[in-house]
XYZ file of C-alpha atoms in Angstrom:
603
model
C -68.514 -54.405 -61.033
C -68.774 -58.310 -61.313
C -66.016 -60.819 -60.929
C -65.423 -62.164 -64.565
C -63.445 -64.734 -62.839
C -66.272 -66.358 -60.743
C -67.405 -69.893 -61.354
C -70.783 -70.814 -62.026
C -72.430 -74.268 -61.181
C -72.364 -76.053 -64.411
C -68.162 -74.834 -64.830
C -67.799 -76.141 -61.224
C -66.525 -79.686 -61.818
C -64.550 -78.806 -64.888
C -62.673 -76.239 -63.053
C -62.019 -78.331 -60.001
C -60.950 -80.917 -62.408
C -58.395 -78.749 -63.962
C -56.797 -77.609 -60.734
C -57.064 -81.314 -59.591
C -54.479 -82.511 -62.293
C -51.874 -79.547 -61.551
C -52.024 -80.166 -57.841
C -48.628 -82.338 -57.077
C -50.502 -83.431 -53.754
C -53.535 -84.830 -52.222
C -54.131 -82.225 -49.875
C -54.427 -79.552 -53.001
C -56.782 -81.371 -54.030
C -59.053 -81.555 -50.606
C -58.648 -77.864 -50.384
C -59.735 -77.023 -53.714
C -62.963 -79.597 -53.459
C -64.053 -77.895 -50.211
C -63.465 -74.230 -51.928
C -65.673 -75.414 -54.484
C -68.464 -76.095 -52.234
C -67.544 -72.620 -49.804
C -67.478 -70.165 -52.643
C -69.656 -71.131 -55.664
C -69.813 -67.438 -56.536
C -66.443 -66.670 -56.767
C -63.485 -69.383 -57.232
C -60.784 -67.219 -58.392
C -56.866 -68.055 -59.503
C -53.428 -66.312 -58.631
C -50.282 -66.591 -59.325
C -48.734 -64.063 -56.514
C -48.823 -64.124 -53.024
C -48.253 -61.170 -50.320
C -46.387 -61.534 -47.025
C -45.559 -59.190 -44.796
C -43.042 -59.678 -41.759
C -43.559 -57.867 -38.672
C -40.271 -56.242 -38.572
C -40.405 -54.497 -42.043
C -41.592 -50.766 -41.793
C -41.430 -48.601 -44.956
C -39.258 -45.700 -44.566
C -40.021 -42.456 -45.577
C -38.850 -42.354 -49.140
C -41.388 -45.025 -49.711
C -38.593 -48.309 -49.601
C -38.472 -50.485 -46.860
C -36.300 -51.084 -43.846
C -35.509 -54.471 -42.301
C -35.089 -53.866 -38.315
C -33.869 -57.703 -37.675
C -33.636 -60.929 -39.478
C -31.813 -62.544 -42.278
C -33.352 -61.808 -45.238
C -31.377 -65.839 -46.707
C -33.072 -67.303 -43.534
C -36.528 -66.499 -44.555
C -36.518 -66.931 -48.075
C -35.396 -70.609 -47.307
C -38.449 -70.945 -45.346
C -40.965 -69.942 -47.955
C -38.905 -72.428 -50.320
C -40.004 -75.262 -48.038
C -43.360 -74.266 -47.624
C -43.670 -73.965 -51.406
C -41.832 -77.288 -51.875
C -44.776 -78.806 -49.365
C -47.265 -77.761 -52.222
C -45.237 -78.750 -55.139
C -44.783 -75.050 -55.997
C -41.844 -72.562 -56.912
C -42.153 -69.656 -54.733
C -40.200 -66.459 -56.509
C -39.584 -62.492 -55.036
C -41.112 -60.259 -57.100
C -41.430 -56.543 -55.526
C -42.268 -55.071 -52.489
C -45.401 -52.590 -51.317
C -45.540 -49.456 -50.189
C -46.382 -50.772 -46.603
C -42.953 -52.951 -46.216
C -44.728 -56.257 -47.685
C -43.286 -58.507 -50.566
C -45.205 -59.941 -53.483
C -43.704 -63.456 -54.127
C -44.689 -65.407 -57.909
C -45.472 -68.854 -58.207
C -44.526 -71.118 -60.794
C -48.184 -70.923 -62.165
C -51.954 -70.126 -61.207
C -53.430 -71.557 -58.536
C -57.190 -71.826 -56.859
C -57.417 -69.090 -54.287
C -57.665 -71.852 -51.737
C -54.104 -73.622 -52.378
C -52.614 -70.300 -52.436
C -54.574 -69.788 -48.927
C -53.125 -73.338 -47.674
C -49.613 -71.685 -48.664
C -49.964 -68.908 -47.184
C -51.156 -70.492 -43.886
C -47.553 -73.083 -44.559
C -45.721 -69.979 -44.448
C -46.587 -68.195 -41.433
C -46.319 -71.685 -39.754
C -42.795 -72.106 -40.713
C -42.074 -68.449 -39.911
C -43.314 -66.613 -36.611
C -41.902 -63.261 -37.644
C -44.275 -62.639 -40.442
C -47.758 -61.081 -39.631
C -49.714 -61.765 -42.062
C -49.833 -63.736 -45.639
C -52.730 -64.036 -48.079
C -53.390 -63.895 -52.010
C -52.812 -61.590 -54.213
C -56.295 -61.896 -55.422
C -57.231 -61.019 -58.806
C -60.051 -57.965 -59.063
C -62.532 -57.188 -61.916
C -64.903 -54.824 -63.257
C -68.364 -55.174 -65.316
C -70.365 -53.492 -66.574
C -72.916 -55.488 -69.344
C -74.062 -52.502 -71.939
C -77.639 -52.424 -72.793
C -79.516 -51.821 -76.034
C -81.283 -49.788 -77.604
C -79.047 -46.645 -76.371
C -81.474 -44.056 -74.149
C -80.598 -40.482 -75.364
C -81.346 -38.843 -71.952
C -79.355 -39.543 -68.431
C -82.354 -40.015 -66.175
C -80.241 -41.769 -63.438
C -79.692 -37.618 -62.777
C -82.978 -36.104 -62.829
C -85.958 -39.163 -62.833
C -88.208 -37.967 -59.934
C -88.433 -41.826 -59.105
C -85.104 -43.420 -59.114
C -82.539 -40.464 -60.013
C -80.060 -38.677 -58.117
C -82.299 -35.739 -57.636
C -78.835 -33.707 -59.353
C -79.922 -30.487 -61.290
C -80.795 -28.269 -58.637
C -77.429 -29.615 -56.644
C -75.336 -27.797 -58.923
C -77.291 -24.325 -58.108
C -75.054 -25.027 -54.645
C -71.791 -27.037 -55.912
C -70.487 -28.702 -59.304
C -67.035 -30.040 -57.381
C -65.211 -26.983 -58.286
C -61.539 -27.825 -56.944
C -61.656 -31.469 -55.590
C -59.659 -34.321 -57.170
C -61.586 -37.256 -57.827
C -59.283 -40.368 -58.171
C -60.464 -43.457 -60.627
C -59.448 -46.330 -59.972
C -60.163 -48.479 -63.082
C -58.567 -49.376 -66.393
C -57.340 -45.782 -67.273
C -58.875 -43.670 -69.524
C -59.328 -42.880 -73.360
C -58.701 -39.544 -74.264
C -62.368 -38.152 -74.717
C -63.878 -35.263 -76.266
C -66.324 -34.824 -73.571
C -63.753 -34.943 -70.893
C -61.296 -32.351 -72.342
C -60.061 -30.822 -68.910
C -60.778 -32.827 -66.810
C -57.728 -35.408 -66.336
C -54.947 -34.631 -64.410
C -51.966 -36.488 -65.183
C -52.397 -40.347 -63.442
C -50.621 -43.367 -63.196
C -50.146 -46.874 -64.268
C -49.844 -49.558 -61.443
C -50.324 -52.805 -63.720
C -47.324 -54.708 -62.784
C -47.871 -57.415 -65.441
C -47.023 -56.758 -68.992
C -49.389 -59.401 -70.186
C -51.818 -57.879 -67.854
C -51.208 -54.256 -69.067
C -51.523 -54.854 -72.692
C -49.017 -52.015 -73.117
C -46.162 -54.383 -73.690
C -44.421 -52.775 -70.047
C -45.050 -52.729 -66.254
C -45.866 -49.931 -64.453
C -45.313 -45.933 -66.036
C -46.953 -42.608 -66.168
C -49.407 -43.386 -68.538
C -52.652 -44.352 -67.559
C -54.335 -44.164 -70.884
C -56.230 -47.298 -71.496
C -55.001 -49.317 -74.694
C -58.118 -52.140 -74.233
C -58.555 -54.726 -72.218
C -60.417 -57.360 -74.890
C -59.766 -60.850 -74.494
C -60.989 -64.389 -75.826
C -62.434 -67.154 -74.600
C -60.792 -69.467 -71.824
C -58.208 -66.290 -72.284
C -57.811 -65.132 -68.270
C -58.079 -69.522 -67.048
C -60.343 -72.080 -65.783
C -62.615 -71.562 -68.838
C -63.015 -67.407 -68.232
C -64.530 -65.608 -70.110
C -67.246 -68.179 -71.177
C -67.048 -66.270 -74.864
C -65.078 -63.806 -76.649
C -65.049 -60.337 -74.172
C -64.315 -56.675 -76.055
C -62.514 -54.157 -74.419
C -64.587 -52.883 -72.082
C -63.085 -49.292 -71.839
C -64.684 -48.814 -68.267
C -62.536 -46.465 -66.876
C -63.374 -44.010 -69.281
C -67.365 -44.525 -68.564
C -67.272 -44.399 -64.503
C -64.780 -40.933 -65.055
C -67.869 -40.000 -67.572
C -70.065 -40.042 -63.985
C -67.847 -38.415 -62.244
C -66.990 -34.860 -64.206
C -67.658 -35.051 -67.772
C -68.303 -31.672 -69.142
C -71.203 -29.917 -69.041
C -72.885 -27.502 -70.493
C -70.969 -27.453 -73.096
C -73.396 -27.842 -76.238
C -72.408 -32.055 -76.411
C -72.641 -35.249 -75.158
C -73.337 -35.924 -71.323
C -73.204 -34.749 -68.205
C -71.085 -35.621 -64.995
C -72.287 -35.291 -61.361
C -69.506 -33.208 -60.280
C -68.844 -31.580 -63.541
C -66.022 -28.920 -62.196
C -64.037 -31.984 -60.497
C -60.729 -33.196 -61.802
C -60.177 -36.945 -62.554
C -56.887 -38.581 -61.322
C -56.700 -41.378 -63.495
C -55.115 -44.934 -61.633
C -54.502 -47.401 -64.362
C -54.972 -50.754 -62.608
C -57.216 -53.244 -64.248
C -56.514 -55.169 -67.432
C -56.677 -57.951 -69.172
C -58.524 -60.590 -67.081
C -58.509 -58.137 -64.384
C -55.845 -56.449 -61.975
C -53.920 -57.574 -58.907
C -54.819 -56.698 -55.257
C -51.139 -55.661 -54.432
C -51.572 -53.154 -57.403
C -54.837 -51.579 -56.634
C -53.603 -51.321 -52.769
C -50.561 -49.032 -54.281
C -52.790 -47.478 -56.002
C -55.199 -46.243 -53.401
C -52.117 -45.016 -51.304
C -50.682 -42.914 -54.165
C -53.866 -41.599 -54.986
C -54.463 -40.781 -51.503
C -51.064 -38.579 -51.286
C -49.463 -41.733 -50.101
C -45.826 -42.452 -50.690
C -44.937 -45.801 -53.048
C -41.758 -46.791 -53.789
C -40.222 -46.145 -57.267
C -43.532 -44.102 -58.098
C -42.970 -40.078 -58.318
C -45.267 -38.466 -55.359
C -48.765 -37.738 -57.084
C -49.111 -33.728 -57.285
C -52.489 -34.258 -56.842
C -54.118 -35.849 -54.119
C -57.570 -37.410 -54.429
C -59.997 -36.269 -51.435
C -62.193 -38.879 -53.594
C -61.259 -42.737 -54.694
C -63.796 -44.442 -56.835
C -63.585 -48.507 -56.781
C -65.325 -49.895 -59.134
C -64.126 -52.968 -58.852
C -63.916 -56.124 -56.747
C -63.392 -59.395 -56.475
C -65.257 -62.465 -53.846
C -63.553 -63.097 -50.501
C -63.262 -61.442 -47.297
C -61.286 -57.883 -47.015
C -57.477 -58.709 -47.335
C -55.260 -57.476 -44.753
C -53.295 -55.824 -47.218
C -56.376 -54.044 -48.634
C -57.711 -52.882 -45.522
C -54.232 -51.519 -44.923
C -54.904 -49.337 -48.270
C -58.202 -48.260 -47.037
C -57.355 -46.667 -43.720
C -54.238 -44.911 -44.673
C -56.232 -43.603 -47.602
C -58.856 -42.398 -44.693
C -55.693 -41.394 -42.678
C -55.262 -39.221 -45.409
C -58.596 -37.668 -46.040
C -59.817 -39.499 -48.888
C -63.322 -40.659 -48.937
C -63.643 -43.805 -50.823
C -66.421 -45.140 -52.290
C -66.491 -49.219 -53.337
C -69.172 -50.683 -55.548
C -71.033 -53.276 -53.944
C -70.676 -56.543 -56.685
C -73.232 -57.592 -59.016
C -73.326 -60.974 -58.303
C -77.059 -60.696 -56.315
C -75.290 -61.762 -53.280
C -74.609 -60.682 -49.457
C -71.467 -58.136 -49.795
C -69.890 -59.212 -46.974
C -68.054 -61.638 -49.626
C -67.185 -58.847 -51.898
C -64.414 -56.914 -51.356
C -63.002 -54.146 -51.654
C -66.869 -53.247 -50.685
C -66.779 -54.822 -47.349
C -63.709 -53.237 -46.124
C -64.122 -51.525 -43.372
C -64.308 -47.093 -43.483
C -65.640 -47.997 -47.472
C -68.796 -46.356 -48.376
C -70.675 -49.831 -50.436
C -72.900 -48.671 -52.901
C -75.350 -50.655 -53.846
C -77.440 -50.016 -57.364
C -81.056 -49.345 -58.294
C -82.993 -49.212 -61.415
C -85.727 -46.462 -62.705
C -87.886 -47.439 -60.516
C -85.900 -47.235 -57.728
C -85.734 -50.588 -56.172
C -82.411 -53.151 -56.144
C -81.106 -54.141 -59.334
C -81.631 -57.542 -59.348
C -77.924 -58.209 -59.844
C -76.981 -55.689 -57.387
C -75.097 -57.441 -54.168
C -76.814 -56.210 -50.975
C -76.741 -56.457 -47.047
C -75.638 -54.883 -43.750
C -72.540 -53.546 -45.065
C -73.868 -51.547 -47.990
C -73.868 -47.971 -46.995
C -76.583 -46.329 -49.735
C -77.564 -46.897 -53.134
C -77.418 -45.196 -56.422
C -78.910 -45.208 -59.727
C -77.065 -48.345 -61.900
C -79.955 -49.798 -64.268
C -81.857 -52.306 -64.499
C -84.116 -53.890 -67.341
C -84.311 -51.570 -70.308
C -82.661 -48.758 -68.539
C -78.834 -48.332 -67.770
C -76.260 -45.359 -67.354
C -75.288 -43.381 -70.233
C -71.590 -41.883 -70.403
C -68.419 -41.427 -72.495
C -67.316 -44.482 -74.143
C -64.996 -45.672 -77.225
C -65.841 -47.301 -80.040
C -62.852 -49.606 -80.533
C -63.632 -53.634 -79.971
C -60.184 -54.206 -79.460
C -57.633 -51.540 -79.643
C -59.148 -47.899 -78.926
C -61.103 -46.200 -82.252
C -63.704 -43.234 -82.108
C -65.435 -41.441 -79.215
C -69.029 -42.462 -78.335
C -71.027 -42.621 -75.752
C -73.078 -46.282 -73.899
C -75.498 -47.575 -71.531
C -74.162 -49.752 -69.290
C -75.255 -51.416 -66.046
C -74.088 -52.236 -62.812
C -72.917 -50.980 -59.315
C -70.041 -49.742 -60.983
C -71.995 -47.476 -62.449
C -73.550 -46.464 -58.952
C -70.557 -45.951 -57.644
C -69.328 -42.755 -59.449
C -72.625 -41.552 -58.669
C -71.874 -40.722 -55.007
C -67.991 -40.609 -55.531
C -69.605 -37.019 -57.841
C -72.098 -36.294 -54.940
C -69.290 -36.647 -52.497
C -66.941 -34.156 -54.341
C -70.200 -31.350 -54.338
C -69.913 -31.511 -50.791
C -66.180 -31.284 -50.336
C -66.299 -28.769 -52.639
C -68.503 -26.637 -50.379
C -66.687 -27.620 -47.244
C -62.841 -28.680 -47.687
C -62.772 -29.870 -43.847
C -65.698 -32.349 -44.507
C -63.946 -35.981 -42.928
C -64.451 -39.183 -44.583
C -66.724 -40.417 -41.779
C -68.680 -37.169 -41.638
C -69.485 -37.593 -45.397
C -70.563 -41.072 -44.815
C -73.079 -40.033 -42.292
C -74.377 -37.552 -44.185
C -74.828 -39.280 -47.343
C -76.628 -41.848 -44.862
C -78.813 -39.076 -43.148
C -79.754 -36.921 -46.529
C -80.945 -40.204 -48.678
C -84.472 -40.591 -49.531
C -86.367 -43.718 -48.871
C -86.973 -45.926 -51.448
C -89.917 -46.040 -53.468
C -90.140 -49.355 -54.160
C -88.223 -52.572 -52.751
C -84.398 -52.986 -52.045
C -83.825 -54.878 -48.848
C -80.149 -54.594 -47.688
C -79.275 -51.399 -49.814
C -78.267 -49.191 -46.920
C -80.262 -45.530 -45.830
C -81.718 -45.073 -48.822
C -80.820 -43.809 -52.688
C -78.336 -40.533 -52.503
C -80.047 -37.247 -52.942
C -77.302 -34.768 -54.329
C -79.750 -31.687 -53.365
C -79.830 -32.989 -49.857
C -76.326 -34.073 -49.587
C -74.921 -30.207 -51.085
C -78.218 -28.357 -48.689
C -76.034 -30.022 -45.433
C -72.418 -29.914 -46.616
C -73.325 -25.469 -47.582
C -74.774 -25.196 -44.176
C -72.383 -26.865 -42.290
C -69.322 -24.606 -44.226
C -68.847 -21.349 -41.622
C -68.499 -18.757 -43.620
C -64.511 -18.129 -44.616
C -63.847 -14.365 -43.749
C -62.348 -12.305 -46.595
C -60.973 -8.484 -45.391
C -60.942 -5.803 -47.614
C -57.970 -4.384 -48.661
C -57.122 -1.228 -50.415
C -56.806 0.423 -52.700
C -60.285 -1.755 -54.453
C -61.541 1.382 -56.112
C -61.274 0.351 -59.529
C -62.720 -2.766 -61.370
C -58.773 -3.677 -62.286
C -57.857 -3.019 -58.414
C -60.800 -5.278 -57.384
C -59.990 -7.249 -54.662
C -60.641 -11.428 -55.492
C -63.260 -13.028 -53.623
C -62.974 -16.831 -54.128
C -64.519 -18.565 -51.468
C -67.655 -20.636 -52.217
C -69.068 -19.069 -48.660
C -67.511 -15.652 -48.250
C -68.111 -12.725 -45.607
C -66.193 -10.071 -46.640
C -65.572 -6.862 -44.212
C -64.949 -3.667 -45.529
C -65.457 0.181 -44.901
C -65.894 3.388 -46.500
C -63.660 6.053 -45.488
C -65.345 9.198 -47.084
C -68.442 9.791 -49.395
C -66.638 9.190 -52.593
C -65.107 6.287 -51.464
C -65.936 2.935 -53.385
C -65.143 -0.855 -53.160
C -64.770 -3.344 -55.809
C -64.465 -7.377 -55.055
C -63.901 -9.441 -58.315
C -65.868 -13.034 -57.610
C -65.744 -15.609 -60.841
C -68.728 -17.268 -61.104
C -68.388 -20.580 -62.634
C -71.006 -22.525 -65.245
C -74.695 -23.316 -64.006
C -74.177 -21.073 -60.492
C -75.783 -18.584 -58.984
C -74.324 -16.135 -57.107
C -76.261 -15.052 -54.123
C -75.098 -11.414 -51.972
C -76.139 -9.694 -49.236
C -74.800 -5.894 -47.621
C -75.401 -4.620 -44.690
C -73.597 -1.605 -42.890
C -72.678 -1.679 -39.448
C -73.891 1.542 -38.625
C -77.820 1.328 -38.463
C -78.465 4.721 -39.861
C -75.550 4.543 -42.866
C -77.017 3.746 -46.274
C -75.126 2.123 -48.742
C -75.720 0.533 -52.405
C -74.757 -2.420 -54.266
C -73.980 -2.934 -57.560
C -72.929 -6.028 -60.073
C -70.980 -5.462 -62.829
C -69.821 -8.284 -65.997
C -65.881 -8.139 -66.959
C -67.066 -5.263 -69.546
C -68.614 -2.739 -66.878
C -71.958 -3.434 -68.012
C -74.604 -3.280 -65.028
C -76.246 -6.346 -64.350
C -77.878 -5.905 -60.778
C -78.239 -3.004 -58.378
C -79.722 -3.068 -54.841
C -80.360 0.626 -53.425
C -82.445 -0.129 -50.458
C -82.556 2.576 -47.852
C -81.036 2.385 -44.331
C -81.637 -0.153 -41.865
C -82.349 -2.743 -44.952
C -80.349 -4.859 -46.427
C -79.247 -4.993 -50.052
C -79.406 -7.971 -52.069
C -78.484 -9.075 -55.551
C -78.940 -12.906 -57.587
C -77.336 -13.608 -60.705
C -77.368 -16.605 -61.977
C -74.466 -17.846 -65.040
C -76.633 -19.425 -67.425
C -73.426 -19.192 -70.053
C -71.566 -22.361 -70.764
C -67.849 -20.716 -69.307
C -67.282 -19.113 -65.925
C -68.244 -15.373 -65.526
C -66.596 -12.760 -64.637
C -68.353 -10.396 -62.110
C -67.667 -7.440 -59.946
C -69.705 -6.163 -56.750
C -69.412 -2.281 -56.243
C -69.996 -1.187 -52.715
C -70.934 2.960 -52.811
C -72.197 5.584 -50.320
C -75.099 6.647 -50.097
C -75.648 8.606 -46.822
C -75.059 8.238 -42.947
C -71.919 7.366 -41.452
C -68.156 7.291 -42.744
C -64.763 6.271 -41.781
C -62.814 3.182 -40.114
C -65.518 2.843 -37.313
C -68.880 4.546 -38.636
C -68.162 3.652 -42.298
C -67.883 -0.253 -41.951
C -70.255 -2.862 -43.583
C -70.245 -6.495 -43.940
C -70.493 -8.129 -47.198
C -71.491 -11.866 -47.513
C -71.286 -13.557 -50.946
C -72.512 -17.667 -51.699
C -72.257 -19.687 -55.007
């Protein structure tokens, strides 16, 4: 994440310059020369501005209801505070939390806009708040030569410390929401995208000659230079296609013979279309987060899927807006755990947002050998760090090979905390995926608690760099175990009674010596499947046995009374397994009372 938009030294008086000969009045002028000096990192433009009155609530269809107030009244007062500035203030839409987005006639420095929006709660004590509609970006600068191998996962130094995670959890069942510029369709993430949305607003913006829709593929986001104002980019920029690389992170497929892997490879993406061309609107990405979430938005169709994950991978400088914090705790509200890169701009992150919202896990990034990435942002508000690159080493996922427009499927190294980012949005959907009722603020902690120190130096960049093995050890042990009863008649393999809890104790008897239990458990890629039976009765005697979906044996565990039987099987295959457990008699007691046994089952 980086904001293309900010404004480096030598641009500085240029820039200013530029705004200076728009500005219809001195006082512009003053405010944009003292934003200058405030902000060097980050002077950004906007044509849009939110305001939200105190007495608009959204109702429950996801419009918006006006309690008091003429609606004539106040748009006469944000005339006059535009006419002040010399600027035409237009209506443009409204939010899903009751506020408006208004257009100006053009772009303006984020600090006129801020004098505006100051004017217009001046003018008008019934609104609460007004701000900018700030523009956010992501980077992410790809590295060469191309490394074959994805040690941000397994590098005993500065990885993730991922492969033996997935012995625990690979995400199976948790929605992982990107928030980004959409996605290409990929080879290596066939089955993994649930059907998103598109919440550009801006044709221009969108580069899919319409607003927003239910396609979130992403058709580029290239642009020239001096293309997005004020100079930006410095040079020509290609499209970037970074949506599809953080998603890559998140669940690309695995072992499946190709390509990469993703951290939580048996999560779903929800892909949220909301960066483009020169970047995306805050009002857009807020909308976004609350859909995502299983928010209502109005004129959007309720998302079927809701995202116990958002990944952010994006940002832009500034304080967090009101109407982005807003975003952020209904998304928490929710249950969503979201996860904000930090900024690569080597600076403090309390002027990076979304990343310094508050309830936001800030990631900050490391290279191989695990210290800061000497672009990474950094300070009190960073929660933990992740593997992002550095030097000659960067984070290898899905790509596409179009400059421009989309081409071919590849695969790239790129760098940058939006990279680290998807690394614990994956590490946060092993643990949800091992214990549904796991809170946002409970997964925060624990990502704090489980990361290892760092082996080398990154001052401000939280607990420590995420351990996935750690992280999915605390999220099993904290999951009670989910009780599963048997229920008859199980005394066939096609009678078998499912078993699909990751954590499952499953109670059961045997009514007479020929009586025999079958529990069907599917066993998905790269887990093991760990059991354990034990009768009730101290002196019964019972035996286990595993079975694939052809009847073939694969385990049996005939230990005598008193001891209890255990079978492992690991699925080394490349698809989920198919596997049966067979509960039999052996000797001792029978029946409802003397016959029961408890069966407990992990994967």
């Amino acid at each position: 994440m980086k904001q293309t938009h900010s404004m480096h030294a030598a641009a500085l008086t240029q820039r200013t310059a530029f705004w200076l000969a728009l500005a219809s009045l001195p006082v512009l002028a003053a405010s944009a020369a003292m934003a200058g000096a405030q902000e060097p990192q980050s002077i950004l433009e906007t044509d849009r501005i939110i305001v939200k009155y105190r007495d608009v609530q959204p109702a429950a269809n996801g419009s918006t209801v006006v309690v008091e107030g003429g609606s004539s009244a106040r748009k006469a007062r944000i005339d006059r505070a535009g006419q002040q500035f010399g600027v035409l203030v237009r209506e443009s839409h409204a939010l899903s939390n009751g506020a408006k987005v208004f257009r100006l006639d053009r772009r303006h420095n984020l600090a006129e806009v801020r004098s505006l929006a100051n004017e217009m709660m001046m003018r008008d004590a019934s609104i609460e708040y007004a701000e900018p509609d700030r523009i956010m970006t992501h980077s992410a600068t790809a590295t060469d030569p191309r490394f074959t191998d994805q040690w941000h996962y397994y590098d005993a130094v500065g990885g993730l410390r991922l492969p033996t995670a997935w012995d625990i959890s690979t995400g199976t069942g948790v929605v992982v929401a990107v928030i980004d510029t959409g996605y290409r369709p990929h080879a290596d993430l066939n089955g993994q995208i649930l059907p998103g949305y598109d919440f550009i607003s801006t044709a221009a913006i969108g580069n899919d000659g319409n607003g927003r829709d239910n396609d979130a593929t992403d058709p580029g986001d290239g642009v020239t230079a001096g293309a997005c104002g004020g100079g930006q980019p410095f040079s020509d920029q290609p499209s970037s296609w970074h949506g599809t690389h953080v998603a890559g992170t998140v669940a690309a497929r695995t072992n499946n013979g190709a390509g990469v892997a993703g951290v939580a490879y048996n999560a779903k993406i929800l892909p949220v279309r909301v960066l483009g061309k020169c970047g995306g609107y805050t009002s857009d990405i807020a909308d976004a987060i609350i859909w995502a979430s299983g928010g209502t938005v109005a004129g959007v169709p309720a998302n079927p899927n809701k995202a116990r994950v958002l990944n952010l991978s994006l940002g832009g400088g500034g304080a967090c807006s009101a109407t982005m914090q807003n975003a952020v705790n209904g998304a928490r509200g929710r249950g969503a755990v979201v996860v904000a890169a930090a900024g690569n701009s080597a600076m403090n992150v309390s002027n990076a947002s979304p990343a310094n919202c508050a309830g936001v896990i800030a990631v900050a990034a490391t290279g191989r050998t695990g210290g800061r990435a000497r672009y990474s942002n950094f300070g009190t508000l960073v929660s933990v760090a992740a593997p992002g690159g550095d030097g000659a080493s960067g984070v290898l996922s899905t790509l596409n090979s179009g400059r421009g427009a989309p081409l071919a499927d590849t695969y790239a190294v790129y760098q940058g905390t939006s990279m680290a980012a998807p690394h614990v949005a994956g590490v946060a959907a092993l643990m949800l995926a091992l214990n549904t009722n796991l809170t946002p603020d409970v997964i925060a902690a624990q990502l704090k608690s489980t990361a290892r120190a760092f082996p080398a130096s990154c001052t401000g960049c939280g607990a420590g760099i995420v351990n996935a093995r750690a992280a999915a050890d605390w999220a099993k042990s904290s999951a009670a175990p989910v009780a599963v009863a048997e229920s008859e008649s199980n005394n066939t393999i096609a009678t078998a009674d499912p078993v699909t809890p990751v954590n499952a104790s499953v109670t059961g008897n045997l009514g007479t010596a020929t009586d025999t239990d079958y529990f069907r458990v599917d066993l998905p890629a790269g887990k093991t499947l760990k059991t354990s039976l034990s009768a009730v009765l101290a002196t019964a005697n019972y035996g286990l046995y595993l079975y694939n979906s052809a009847g073939k044996q694969l385990g049996v565990s005939l230990n005598g009374a008193g001891v209890a039987d255990t079978i492992t099987f690991a699925n080394t295959s490349t698809s989920t397994s198919v596997l049966y457990l067979r509960v039999v008699y052996t000797s001792g007691g029978t029946g409802t009372s003397n016959g029961r046994y408890a069966l407990s089952l992990t994967r």
